[in-house]
mmCIF file of C-alpha atoms in Angstrom:
data_model
loop_
_atom_site.group_PDB
_atom_site.id
_atom_site.type_symbol
_atom_site.label_atom_id
_atom_site.label_comp_id
_atom_site.label_asym_id
_atom_site.label_seq_id
_atom_site.Cartn_x
_atom_site.Cartn_y
_atom_site.Cartn_z
ATOM 1 C CA MET A 35 21.823 -9.756 38.813
ATOM 2 C CA ARG A 36 22.881 -12.352 36.175
ATOM 3 C CA ARG A 37 25.162 -10.737 33.562
ATOM 4 C CA VAL A 38 24.143 -11.233 29.876
ATOM 5 C CA ALA A 39 27.044 -12.016 27.661
ATOM 6 C CA GLU A 40 27.459 -9.829 24.518
ATOM 7 C CA PHE A 41 26.100 -11.207 21.407
ATOM 8 C CA LYS A 42 29.026 -12.408 19.218
ATOM 9 C CA ASN A 43 29.434 -13.634 15.794
ATOM 10 C CA ALA A 44 30.829 -16.919 17.235
ATOM 11 C CA TYR A 45 27.150 -17.782 18.395
ATOM 12 C CA LEU A 46 25.722 -17.467 14.861
ATOM 13 C CA PRO A 47 24.839 -20.538 12.852
ATOM 14 C CA LYS A 48 27.674 -21.721 10.809
ATOM 15 C CA PRO A 49 26.743 -22.381 7.200
ATOM 16 C CA LYS A 50 28.967 -24.714 5.161
ATOM 17 C CA GLY A 51 31.575 -23.007 2.997
ATOM 18 C CA ALA A 52 32.742 -19.428 2.797
ATOM 19 C CA ILE A 53 30.591 -16.669 4.336
ATOM 20 C CA ALA A 54 30.023 -13.415 2.429
ATOM 21 C CA VAL A 55 29.247 -10.047 4.286
ATOM 22 C CA ILE A 56 27.701 -7.000 2.806
ATOM 23 C CA ASN A 57 27.611 -3.759 4.911
ATOM 24 C CA ARG A 58 25.801 -0.611 3.570
ATOM 25 C CA THR A 59 24.404 2.543 5.181
ATOM 26 C CA TYR A 60 21.246 3.920 3.882
ATOM 27 C CA ARG A 61 19.060 7.029 4.285
ATOM 28 C CA LEU A 62 15.448 7.485 3.306
ATOM 29 C CA ILE A 63 14.993 10.043 0.496
ATOM 30 C CA SER A 64 11.254 10.121 0.743
ATOM 31 C CA PRO A 65 8.815 9.957 3.653
ATOM 32 C CA LEU A 66 8.216 6.695 5.464
ATOM 33 C CA PHE A 67 4.611 5.708 5.324
ATOM 34 C CA GLY A 68 3.635 3.425 8.285
ATOM 35 C CA GLY A 69 5.686 0.351 8.535
ATOM 36 C CA GLY A 70 5.324 -0.090 12.276
ATOM 37 C CA ALA A 71 3.213 -2.577 14.339
ATOM 38 C CA GLU A 72 0.334 -0.137 14.543
ATOM 39 C CA PRO A 73 -1.327 0.580 11.234
ATOM 40 C CA LYS A 74 -0.351 3.904 9.548
ATOM 41 C CA TYR A 75 2.412 4.527 12.032
ATOM 42 C CA ALA A 76 6.150 4.224 11.827
ATOM 43 C CA ASP A 77 7.719 2.577 15.044
ATOM 44 C CA ALA A 78 10.203 5.098 16.439
ATOM 45 C CA VAL A 79 12.285 2.378 17.980
ATOM 46 C CA SER A 80 12.192 -0.235 15.265
ATOM 47 C CA VAL A 81 11.700 2.041 12.340
ATOM 48 C CA VAL A 82 13.371 -0.485 10.036
ATOM 49 C CA ARG A 83 12.303 -4.022 10.695
ATOM 50 C CA THR A 84 14.201 -7.099 9.618
ATOM 51 C CA THR A 85 11.024 -8.983 8.736
ATOM 52 C CA SER A 86 9.803 -6.219 6.455
ATOM 53 C CA LEU A 87 13.245 -5.787 4.801
ATOM 54 C CA LYS A 88 13.475 -9.590 4.221
ATOM 55 C CA GLY A 89 10.104 -9.587 2.691
ATOM 56 C CA GLN A 90 11.250 -6.771 0.237
ATOM 57 C CA LEU A 91 14.395 -8.725 -0.662
ATOM 58 C CA ARG A 92 12.263 -11.867 -1.361
ATOM 59 C CA PHE A 93 9.926 -9.842 -3.669
ATOM 60 C CA TRP A 94 12.780 -8.216 -5.486
ATOM 61 C CA TRP A 95 14.807 -11.420 -5.873
ATOM 62 C CA ARG A 96 11.726 -13.036 -7.720
ATOM 63 C CA ALA A 97 11.457 -9.800 -9.882
ATOM 64 C CA ALA A 98 15.099 -9.867 -10.880
ATOM 65 C CA ARG A 99 16.005 -13.644 -10.899
ATOM 66 C CA ALA A 100 12.953 -15.688 -11.642
ATOM 67 C CA GLY A 101 13.163 -15.237 -15.429
ATOM 68 C CA GLY A 102 13.163 -18.463 -17.296
ATOM 69 C CA MET A 103 12.137 -20.504 -14.231
ATOM 70 C CA SER A 104 9.170 -22.684 -13.544
ATOM 71 C CA LEU A 105 7.053 -21.836 -10.519
ATOM 72 C CA GLU A 106 8.481 -25.002 -8.757
ATOM 73 C CA GLN A 107 12.067 -24.035 -9.681
ATOM 74 C CA MET A 108 11.462 -20.489 -8.383
ATOM 75 C CA ARG A 109 10.042 -21.783 -5.089
ATOM 76 C CA ASN A 110 12.903 -24.165 -4.448
ATOM 77 C CA ARG A 111 15.569 -21.611 -5.155
ATOM 78 C CA GLU A 112 13.826 -18.948 -3.103
ATOM 79 C CA ALA A 113 13.660 -21.484 -0.198
ATOM 80 C CA GLU A 114 17.410 -22.213 -0.414
ATOM 81 C CA ILE A 115 18.054 -18.535 -0.109
ATOM 82 C CA PHE A 116 15.376 -17.039 2.084
ATOM 83 C CA GLY A 117 13.957 -20.217 3.761
ATOM 84 C CA ALA A 118 10.470 -21.583 3.749
ATOM 85 C CA ALA A 119 7.565 -21.845 6.252
ATOM 86 C CA ALA A 120 6.700 -25.259 7.801
ATOM 87 C CA GLY A 121 3.841 -25.783 5.457
ATOM 88 C CA GLU A 122 6.142 -25.328 2.504
ATOM 89 C CA GLY A 123 8.992 -27.557 3.399
ATOM 90 C CA GLY A 124 10.196 -25.923 6.527
ATOM 91 C CA ARG A 125 13.681 -24.691 5.742
ATOM 92 C CA ALA A 126 15.747 -22.049 7.757
ATOM 93 C CA SER A 127 17.231 -19.215 5.780
ATOM 94 C CA PRO A 128 21.014 -18.994 5.642
ATOM 95 C CA LEU A 129 20.597 -15.224 5.112
ATOM 96 C CA LEU A 130 21.201 -13.345 8.352
ATOM 97 C CA ILE A 131 20.140 -9.625 8.460
ATOM 98 C CA GLU A 132 21.251 -7.137 11.091
ATOM 99 C CA ILE A 133 20.081 -3.508 11.175
ATOM 100 C CA ALA A 134 21.421 -0.729 13.273
ATOM 101 C CA LEU A 135 19.268 2.398 13.523
ATOM 102 C CA LEU A 136 21.459 5.469 13.256
ATOM 103 C CA GLU A 137 18.906 8.225 13.131
ATOM 104 C CA SER A 138 15.150 7.612 13.858
ATOM 105 C CA GLY A 139 14.129 10.750 12.158
ATOM 106 C CA GLN A 140 11.131 12.972 12.936
ATOM 107 C CA GLU A 141 7.383 12.689 12.547
ATOM 108 C CA LYS A 142 5.754 15.260 10.219
ATOM 109 C CA GLN A 143 2.077 15.660 9.251
ATOM 110 C CA PRO A 144 1.149 15.668 5.607
ATOM 111 C CA PHE A 145 -2.294 16.918 6.544
ATOM 112 C CA PHE A 146 -3.771 19.363 9.089
ATOM 113 C CA PHE A 147 -7.026 20.920 9.869
ATOM 114 C CA GLU A 148 -7.420 24.631 9.250
ATOM 115 C CA SER A 149 -9.779 26.767 11.200
ATOM 116 C CA GLY A 150 -13.275 26.825 9.665
ATOM 117 C CA ARG A 151 -12.725 23.916 7.315
ATOM 118 C CA ASN A 152 -14.255 20.476 7.712
ATOM 119 C CA PHE A 153 -11.696 18.562 5.598
ATOM 120 C CA PRO A 154 -7.899 18.257 5.928
ATOM 121 C CA THR A 155 -5.355 20.573 4.100
ATOM 122 C CA ASN A 156 -2.355 18.933 2.616
ATOM 123 C CA ARG A 157 1.216 20.028 3.327
ATOM 124 C CA PRO A 158 2.811 19.234 -0.143
ATOM 125 C CA GLU A 159 6.237 19.983 1.158
ATOM 126 C CA VAL A 160 5.844 17.014 3.526
ATOM 127 C CA ALA A 161 4.132 14.528 1.051
ATOM 128 C CA PRO A 162 1.978 15.108 -2.003
ATOM 129 C CA GLY A 163 -1.756 14.713 -0.945
ATOM 130 C CA TYR A 164 -2.589 12.783 -4.059
ATOM 131 C CA VAL A 165 -0.560 9.803 -3.042
ATOM 132 C CA ALA A 166 -0.713 10.393 0.716
ATOM 133 C CA PHE A 167 -4.555 10.319 0.787
ATOM 134 C CA PRO A 168 -4.762 7.198 3.113
ATOM 135 C CA LEU A 169 -3.086 9.280 5.924
ATOM 136 C CA GLN A 170 -5.785 11.945 5.886
ATOM 137 C CA ALA A 171 -8.755 12.157 8.271
ATOM 138 C CA THR A 172 -12.146 10.785 7.159
ATOM 139 C CA ASN A 173 -15.555 10.852 8.517
ATOM 140 C CA GLN A 174 -14.842 7.263 9.900
ATOM 141 C CA ASP A 175 -11.318 8.247 11.355
ATOM 142 C CA ARG A 176 -10.738 11.840 12.199
ATOM 143 C CA ASN A 177 -7.030 11.245 12.705
ATOM 144 C CA ASN A 178 -4.487 12.845 10.218
ATOM 145 C CA TYR A 179 -1.637 10.429 10.419
ATOM 146 C CA PRO A 180 2.110 11.302 10.418
ATOM 147 C CA VAL A 181 5.029 10.233 8.115
ATOM 148 C CA ARG A 182 8.638 9.809 9.291
ATOM 149 C CA VAL A 183 11.500 11.646 7.593
ATOM 150 C CA GLY A 184 15.237 11.881 8.042
ATOM 151 C CA VAL A 185 15.757 8.071 8.818
ATOM 152 C CA ARG A 186 19.290 6.487 8.510
ATOM 153 C CA PHE A 187 20.256 2.965 9.241
ATOM 154 C CA ARG A 188 23.149 0.512 8.690
ATOM 155 C CA LEU A 189 22.462 -2.841 7.214
ATOM 156 C CA GLN A 190 24.584 -5.996 7.386
ATOM 157 C CA LEU A 191 23.826 -9.033 5.375
ATOM 158 C CA ARG A 192 25.704 -12.429 5.979
ATOM 159 C CA PHE A 193 25.150 -15.395 3.740
ATOM 160 C CA PRO A 194 26.991 -18.273 2.050
ATOM 161 C CA GLU A 195 29.355 -17.067 -0.772
ATOM 162 C CA GLU A 196 27.451 -19.260 -3.237
ATOM 163 C CA PHE A 197 24.463 -16.956 -3.005
ATOM 164 C CA ARG A 198 26.361 -13.683 -3.593
ATOM 165 C CA GLU A 199 24.986 -13.125 -7.089
ATOM 166 C CA GLU A 200 21.413 -13.798 -5.998
ATOM 167 C CA ILE A 201 21.567 -11.524 -2.956
ATOM 168 C CA GLU A 202 23.389 -8.633 -4.691
ATOM 169 C CA ALA A 203 20.661 -8.789 -7.535
ATOM 170 C CA ALA A 204 17.864 -8.638 -4.931
ATOM 171 C CA LEU A 205 19.555 -5.813 -2.942
ATOM 172 C CA TRP A 206 20.252 -3.909 -6.246
ATOM 173 C CA ALA A 207 16.574 -4.049 -7.246
ATOM 174 C CA TRP A 208 15.235 -3.181 -3.793
ATOM 175 C CA GLU A 209 17.529 -0.116 -3.671
ATOM 176 C CA ARG A 210 16.408 1.231 -7.043
ATOM 177 C CA PHE A 211 12.704 0.199 -7.187
ATOM 178 C CA GLY A 212 11.563 -0.764 -3.730
ATOM 179 C CA GLY A 213 11.642 0.906 -0.217
ATOM 180 C CA LEU A 214 10.283 0.490 3.213
ATOM 181 C CA GLY A 215 6.929 0.907 4.781
ATOM 182 C CA GLY A 216 3.673 1.221 2.824
ATOM 183 C CA ARG A 217 2.959 2.681 -0.628
ATOM 184 C CA THR A 218 6.493 2.174 -1.904
ATOM 185 C CA ARG A 219 5.100 1.728 -5.418
ATOM 186 C CA ARG A 220 3.961 5.451 -5.239
ATOM 187 C CA GLY A 221 7.430 6.563 -4.020
ATOM 188 C CA PHE A 222 7.216 6.386 -0.124
ATOM 189 C CA GLY A 223 9.912 4.980 1.962
ATOM 190 C CA ALA A 224 12.624 5.222 -0.921
ATOM 191 C CA VAL A 225 16.060 4.196 0.293
ATOM 192 C CA TRP A 226 19.450 5.191 -1.160
ATOM 193 C CA PRO A 227 22.884 3.768 -0.136
ATOM 194 C CA GLU A 228 25.288 6.459 1.102
ATOM 195 C CA GLY A 229 28.379 6.979 -0.916
ATOM 196 C CA VAL A 230 26.630 6.004 -4.272
ATOM 197 C CA GLY A 231 26.452 8.708 -6.824
ATOM 198 C CA ALA A 232 23.481 9.783 -8.912
ATOM 199 C CA LEU A 233 21.991 7.117 -11.209
ATOM 200 C CA ASP A 234 21.451 7.854 -14.860
ATOM 201 C CA SER A 235 19.879 5.767 -17.686
ATOM 202 C CA LYS A 236 23.241 4.441 -19.053
ATOM 203 C CA THR A 237 24.332 3.274 -15.606
ATOM 204 C CA LEU A 238 21.003 1.645 -14.837
ATOM 205 C CA GLU A 239 20.893 -0.146 -18.161
ATOM 206 C CA ALA A 240 24.387 -1.637 -17.455
ATOM 207 C CA GLN A 241 23.311 -2.779 -14.058
ATOM 208 C CA TRP A 242 20.020 -4.198 -15.503
ATOM 209 C CA LYS A 243 22.019 -6.401 -17.925
ATOM 210 C CA GLN A 244 24.176 -7.586 -14.961
ATOM 211 C CA TYR A 245 21.399 -8.369 -12.492
ATOM 212 C CA VAL A 246 18.254 -9.150 -14.286
ATOM 213 C CA LYS A 247 17.762 -12.677 -15.475
ATOM 214 C CA ALA A 248 16.085 -12.814 -18.922
ATOM 215 C CA GLY A 249 13.227 -15.111 -19.873
ATOM 216 C CA ASN A 250 9.478 -15.533 -19.070
ATOM 217 C CA PRO A 251 8.770 -15.573 -15.256
ATOM 218 C CA PRO A 252 6.506 -18.074 -13.722
ATOM 219 C CA GLU A 253 2.701 -17.149 -14.336
ATOM 220 C CA GLY A 254 1.491 -14.352 -12.183
ATOM 221 C CA VAL A 255 4.974 -13.444 -10.755
ATOM 222 C CA PRO A 256 5.842 -9.715 -11.219
ATOM 223 C CA SER A 257 9.147 -9.466 -13.132
ATOM 224 C CA LEU A 258 11.849 -7.162 -14.200
ATOM 225 C CA SER A 259 12.436 -9.337 -17.260
ATOM 226 C CA GLY A 260 10.218 -7.768 -19.867
ATOM 227 C CA ALA A 261 9.479 -4.718 -17.772
ATOM 228 C CA ARG A 262 9.798 -1.143 -19.094
ATOM 229 C CA TRP A 263 11.594 1.681 -17.236
ATOM 230 C CA LYS A 264 12.770 5.268 -17.627
ATOM 231 C CA VAL A 265 14.964 7.588 -15.615
ATOM 232 C CA VAL A 266 13.559 11.033 -15.622
ATOM 233 C CA SER A 267 15.027 14.446 -14.576
ATOM 234 C CA LEU A 268 12.080 15.147 -12.344
ATOM 235 C CA SER A 269 11.589 15.240 -8.485
ATOM 236 C CA TRP A 270 9.206 12.707 -6.894
ATOM 237 C CA ARG A 271 6.780 15.428 -6.326
ATOM 238 C CA GLU A 272 6.885 16.440 -9.977
ATOM 239 C CA VAL A 273 6.240 12.844 -11.087
ATOM 240 C CA VAL A 274 3.335 12.669 -8.619
ATOM 241 C CA GLU A 275 1.786 15.768 -10.194
ATOM 242 C CA ARG A 276 1.989 14.314 -13.661
ATOM 243 C CA TYR A 277 0.471 11.058 -12.563
ATOM 244 C CA ARG A 278 -2.393 12.988 -10.864
ATOM 245 C CA ARG A 279 -3.012 14.968 -14.040
ATOM 246 C CA PHE A 280 -3.053 11.764 -16.077
ATOM 247 C CA ARG A 281 -5.361 9.883 -13.722
ATOM 248 C CA GLN A 282 -7.695 12.792 -13.250
ATOM 249 C CA SER A 283 -7.861 14.066 -16.900
ATOM 250 C CA ARG A 284 -11.018 16.112 -17.145
ATOM 251 C CA ASN A 285 -12.966 18.730 -18.963
ATOM 252 C CA ALA A 286 -12.578 22.283 -17.750
ATOM 253 C CA GLY A 287 -15.444 23.057 -15.269
ATOM 254 C CA GLN A 288 -17.688 25.992 -15.281
ATOM 255 C CA GLN A 289 -16.443 27.257 -11.988
ATOM 256 C CA PRO A 290 -12.639 27.535 -10.862
ATOM 257 C CA ASN A 291 -12.728 24.885 -8.190
ATOM 258 C CA ARG A 292 -15.296 22.575 -9.724
ATOM 259 C CA PRO A 293 -13.624 20.441 -12.584
ATOM 260 C CA GLY A 294 -15.821 19.053 -15.339
ATOM 261 C CA ARG A 295 -16.545 15.546 -16.328
ATOM 262 C CA SER A 296 -13.635 12.895 -16.570
ATOM 263 C CA HIS A 297 -12.168 12.040 -19.950
ATOM 264 C CA TRP A 298 -11.911 8.420 -18.743
ATOM 265 C CA PRO A 299 -14.604 5.962 -19.558
ATOM 266 C CA GLU A 300 -15.190 4.500 -16.000
ATOM 267 C CA PRO A 301 -17.713 6.987 -14.756
ATOM 268 C CA ASP A 302 -20.069 6.420 -17.545
ATOM 269 C CA ALA A 303 -19.494 2.694 -17.674
ATOM 270 C CA VAL A 304 -20.307 2.271 -13.937
ATOM 271 C CA ARG A 305 -23.534 4.438 -14.517
ATOM 272 C CA ALA A 306 -24.600 2.209 -17.413
ATOM 273 C CA VAL A 307 -23.833 -1.130 -15.532
ATOM 274 C CA LEU A 308 -25.842 -0.006 -12.361
ATOM 275 C CA GLY A 309 -28.470 1.833 -14.288
ATOM 276 C CA ARG A 310 -28.217 4.986 -12.182
ATOM 277 C CA ALA A 311 -27.063 8.527 -13.240
ATOM 278 C CA GLU A 312 -27.585 12.106 -12.314
ATOM 279 C CA PRO A 313 -29.945 13.555 -14.883
ATOM 280 C CA LYS A 314 -27.111 15.966 -16.304
ATOM 281 C CA HIS A 315 -24.794 13.027 -16.745
ATOM 282 C CA ARG A 316 -27.165 10.507 -18.508
ATOM 283 C CA ILE A 317 -25.693 11.215 -21.769
ATOM 284 C CA PRO A 318 -22.221 9.696 -21.811
ATOM 285 C CA ILE A 319 -19.243 11.958 -22.470
ATOM 286 C CA HIS A 320 -18.099 9.514 -25.268
ATOM 287 C CA SER A 321 -20.594 8.549 -27.993
ATOM 288 C CA PRO A 322 -21.051 5.738 -28.392
ATOM 289 C CA LEU A 323 -20.642 4.667 -24.788
ATOM 290 C CA ILE A 324 -17.248 2.982 -24.085
ATOM 291 C CA ARG A 325 -17.721 -0.099 -21.757
ATOM 292 C CA LYS A 326 -14.319 -0.141 -20.437
ATOM 293 C CA LEU A 327 -12.562 0.162 -17.045
ATOM 294 C CA PRO A 328 -9.006 0.805 -18.115
ATOM 295 C CA ARG A 329 -7.696 2.258 -14.798
ATOM 296 C CA ALA A 330 -8.196 -1.038 -13.208
ATOM 297 C CA GLN A 331 -4.781 -1.919 -14.793
ATOM 298 C CA PHE A 332 -3.253 0.520 -12.348
ATOM 299 C CA GLY A 333 -4.394 -1.487 -9.337
ATOM 300 C CA LEU A 334 -7.579 -2.432 -7.569
ATOM 301 C CA PRO A 335 -9.804 -1.589 -5.762
ATOM 302 C CA ILE A 336 -10.864 1.741 -7.295
ATOM 303 C CA VAL A 337 -13.183 3.890 -5.337
ATOM 304 C CA MET A 338 -15.547 5.599 -7.471
ATOM 305 C CA HIS A 339 -16.951 8.584 -5.461
ATOM 306 C CA PHE A 340 -19.424 10.844 -7.319
ATOM 307 C CA LYS A 341 -20.227 14.256 -5.830
ATOM 308 C CA ASP A 342 -23.774 14.297 -7.272
ATOM 309 C CA LYS A 343 -26.277 12.209 -5.220
ATOM 310 C CA GLY A 344 -27.908 10.675 -8.310
ATOM 311 C CA ASP A 345 -24.702 9.101 -9.420
ATOM 312 C CA PRO A 346 -23.737 5.643 -7.915
ATOM 313 C CA SER A 347 -20.715 5.926 -5.713
ATOM 314 C CA THR A 348 -19.275 2.370 -5.610
ATOM 315 C CA ARG A 349 -15.984 0.476 -5.932
ATOM 316 C CA ILE A 350 -14.372 -1.522 -8.796
ATOM 317 C CA ILE A 351 -12.958 -4.685 -7.163
ATOM 318 C CA PRO A 352 -11.587 -8.200 -8.247
ATOM 319 C CA ALA A 353 -14.598 -10.434 -9.160
ATOM 320 C CA ASN A 354 -12.906 -13.322 -7.256
ATOM 321 C CA PRO A 355 -14.075 -13.108 -3.730
ATOM 322 C CA ASN A 356 -10.769 -14.524 -2.488
ATOM 323 C CA LEU A 357 -8.856 -11.563 -3.906
ATOM 324 C CA GLU A 358 -8.957 -8.168 -2.052
ATOM 325 C CA ARG A 359 -6.682 -6.221 -4.384
ATOM 326 C CA LEU A 360 -4.586 -6.258 -7.460
ATOM 327 C CA ALA A 361 -1.123 -4.518 -7.106
ATOM 328 C CA SER A 362 -0.298 -1.834 -9.660
ATOM 329 C CA PRO A 363 2.432 -2.811 -12.190
ATOM 330 C CA LEU A 364 3.371 0.915 -12.265
ATOM 331 C CA ILE A 365 6.096 1.943 -9.722
ATOM 332 C CA PHE A 366 7.621 5.413 -9.492
ATOM 333 C CA ARG A 367 10.009 6.686 -6.856
ATOM 334 C CA PRO A 368 12.939 9.047 -6.409
ATOM 335 C CA LEU A 369 16.469 8.260 -7.000
ATOM 336 C CA GLY A 370 17.691 11.632 -5.789
ATOM 337 C CA GLU A 371 16.660 15.306 -5.439
ATOM 338 C CA LYS A 372 15.895 15.783 -9.103
ATOM 339 C CA THR A 373 15.990 12.305 -10.524
ATOM 340 C CA SER A 374 13.227 9.698 -10.396
ATOM 341 C CA VAL A 375 12.635 6.288 -11.979
ATOM 342 C CA VAL A 376 9.331 5.101 -13.560
ATOM 343 C CA LEU A 377 8.920 1.415 -13.979
ATOM 344 C CA VAL A 378 6.297 -0.874 -15.440
ATOM 345 C CA LEU A 379 6.562 -4.321 -14.197
ATOM 346 C CA ASN A 380 6.039 -7.350 -16.290
ATOM 347 C CA ALA A 381 3.035 -8.372 -14.216
ATOM 348 C CA PRO A 382 -0.670 -9.216 -14.481
ATOM 349 C CA ARG A 383 -2.725 -6.358 -15.476
ATOM 350 C CA THR A 384 -6.123 -7.771 -14.582
ATOM 351 C CA PRO A 385 -7.166 -10.176 -11.830
ATOM 352 C CA PRO A 386 -8.065 -13.738 -12.561
ATOM 353 C CA GLY A 387 -11.838 -13.937 -13.017
ATOM 354 C CA GLY A 388 -12.144 -10.404 -14.098
ATOM 355 C CA VAL A 389 -13.616 -7.426 -12.165
ATOM 356 C CA HIS A 390 -16.811 -6.571 -10.401
ATOM 357 C CA ILE A 391 -18.606 -3.247 -9.739
ATOM 358 C CA GLU A 392 -20.055 -3.320 -6.218
ATOM 359 C CA GLY A 393 -23.872 -3.191 -6.388
ATOM 360 C CA ASP A 394 -23.991 -5.340 -9.489
ATOM 361 C CA LYS A 395 -24.006 -9.122 -9.482
ATOM 362 C CA THR A 396 -22.253 -9.598 -12.759
ATOM 363 C CA ALA A 397 -18.551 -10.455 -13.023
ATOM 364 C CA LEU A 398 -17.093 -8.455 -15.914
ATOM 365 C CA ASP A 399 -14.442 -10.324 -17.884
ATOM 366 C CA ASN A 400 -11.003 -8.924 -18.605
ATOM 367 C CA HIS A 401 -12.100 -7.386 -21.870
ATOM 368 C CA TRP A 402 -13.517 -4.563 -19.789
ATOM 369 C CA CYS A 403 -9.965 -3.627 -18.732
#
C-alpha cells in the first residue's frame, strides 16, 4: 500500500512577508445547538468545523472593524483577509485555520416525554426550554433533539503579520459575543479560551476601545460601533429567565397554569388587522388600540400562536418576499458560571419594506415596529 506522507507546514502556501501564528485552546461553556451536517445535530467527529468558524470570524470582523468604511471598502478589506468567492472577485484567503478536537463531549437531551403527557418536558439543567424550543418535538416532527456539552478544542490561525490587528479583533469579538452552532445570539455554543480569567466591565471596556473601530458602519451591516453592552453578575439561565419574563409579560390568569392576556400590543393588533378574535378578546387590552408590533425588533419571524380557536394564529414576517428572517440585534451569552454579557448591536431593527402578517395582503410600514 502506498504510504501517505505526513502533512507538514512546508506544504502550506507561502504568503509574502512574515507569518503570524495564534494558538488557543477553547472549551464550550454552554451547550452546542446543532452545527453538524445534519440539521439540529452536532457532528460527533467534526464537532467544530473550520468553515463555520471562518464564517463567525468574518461576521465579527465586520462588526468590530467596518466602522467608518463604505460598503465597497469593507468588501475589499474583507476579501484581502478572508478571501472572496469567484463571483465576487475570486480571491483565496491567506488565513489558514486548523482545529484539533480534544474532547468531543456528550449528547444530552433538553426535552423528554413523560408517561401520560403528549408534549415534551424540559430539563432546564441541560438547556432552558424558552430558548431551546426548536429542539423539542412537535406534531410535525416527534423527535426531541440533543445538544452537546463538554467540548474542548485547540485552534491554530496562521496569517500574514500585516493582518494581525484585524484577526485579533475578530477573534476577540467572537470569543466574547459569538459562538459555535445555532442560536448563538441566545447563548448556545459559547466558547471561552482556557487560561483567561473572568471578564468584568472595566476589562471589557478597555478591550472594546482597543479592538472596535469607531465610525458609522456600511448601511445594513451589524456593528459593535455604536452598540450597547453590559456585563451582569447572572448565569446564562438567569438571563434567559429574565428575557422570558420580559417577552411574555402578562396579566395574572384566573387559574394557576393559565396566564392572562399579554401586556404587549401584538395580539390585539393582529386580531384587528385580520378582523378575527375570540369573543372574550374583542375588546383590546389597551384602550385605544395600539397598532404596533414592537417585538419585531427582536427578530423575525414571530409565530403568533393563540390557544383559543376564534383567535387567528399566524406569523409576523418580513414584507419583502426575498427575506425569510431578520436577525435579532439582541445578543446574550455566558462569560463564566455567574457572569454573562448582554449586547445590543448597532443593526437594522426592521426589515426593508416593512413587515407582513400572514393572512393579510397589506405590507405594514416600519412605523408599526
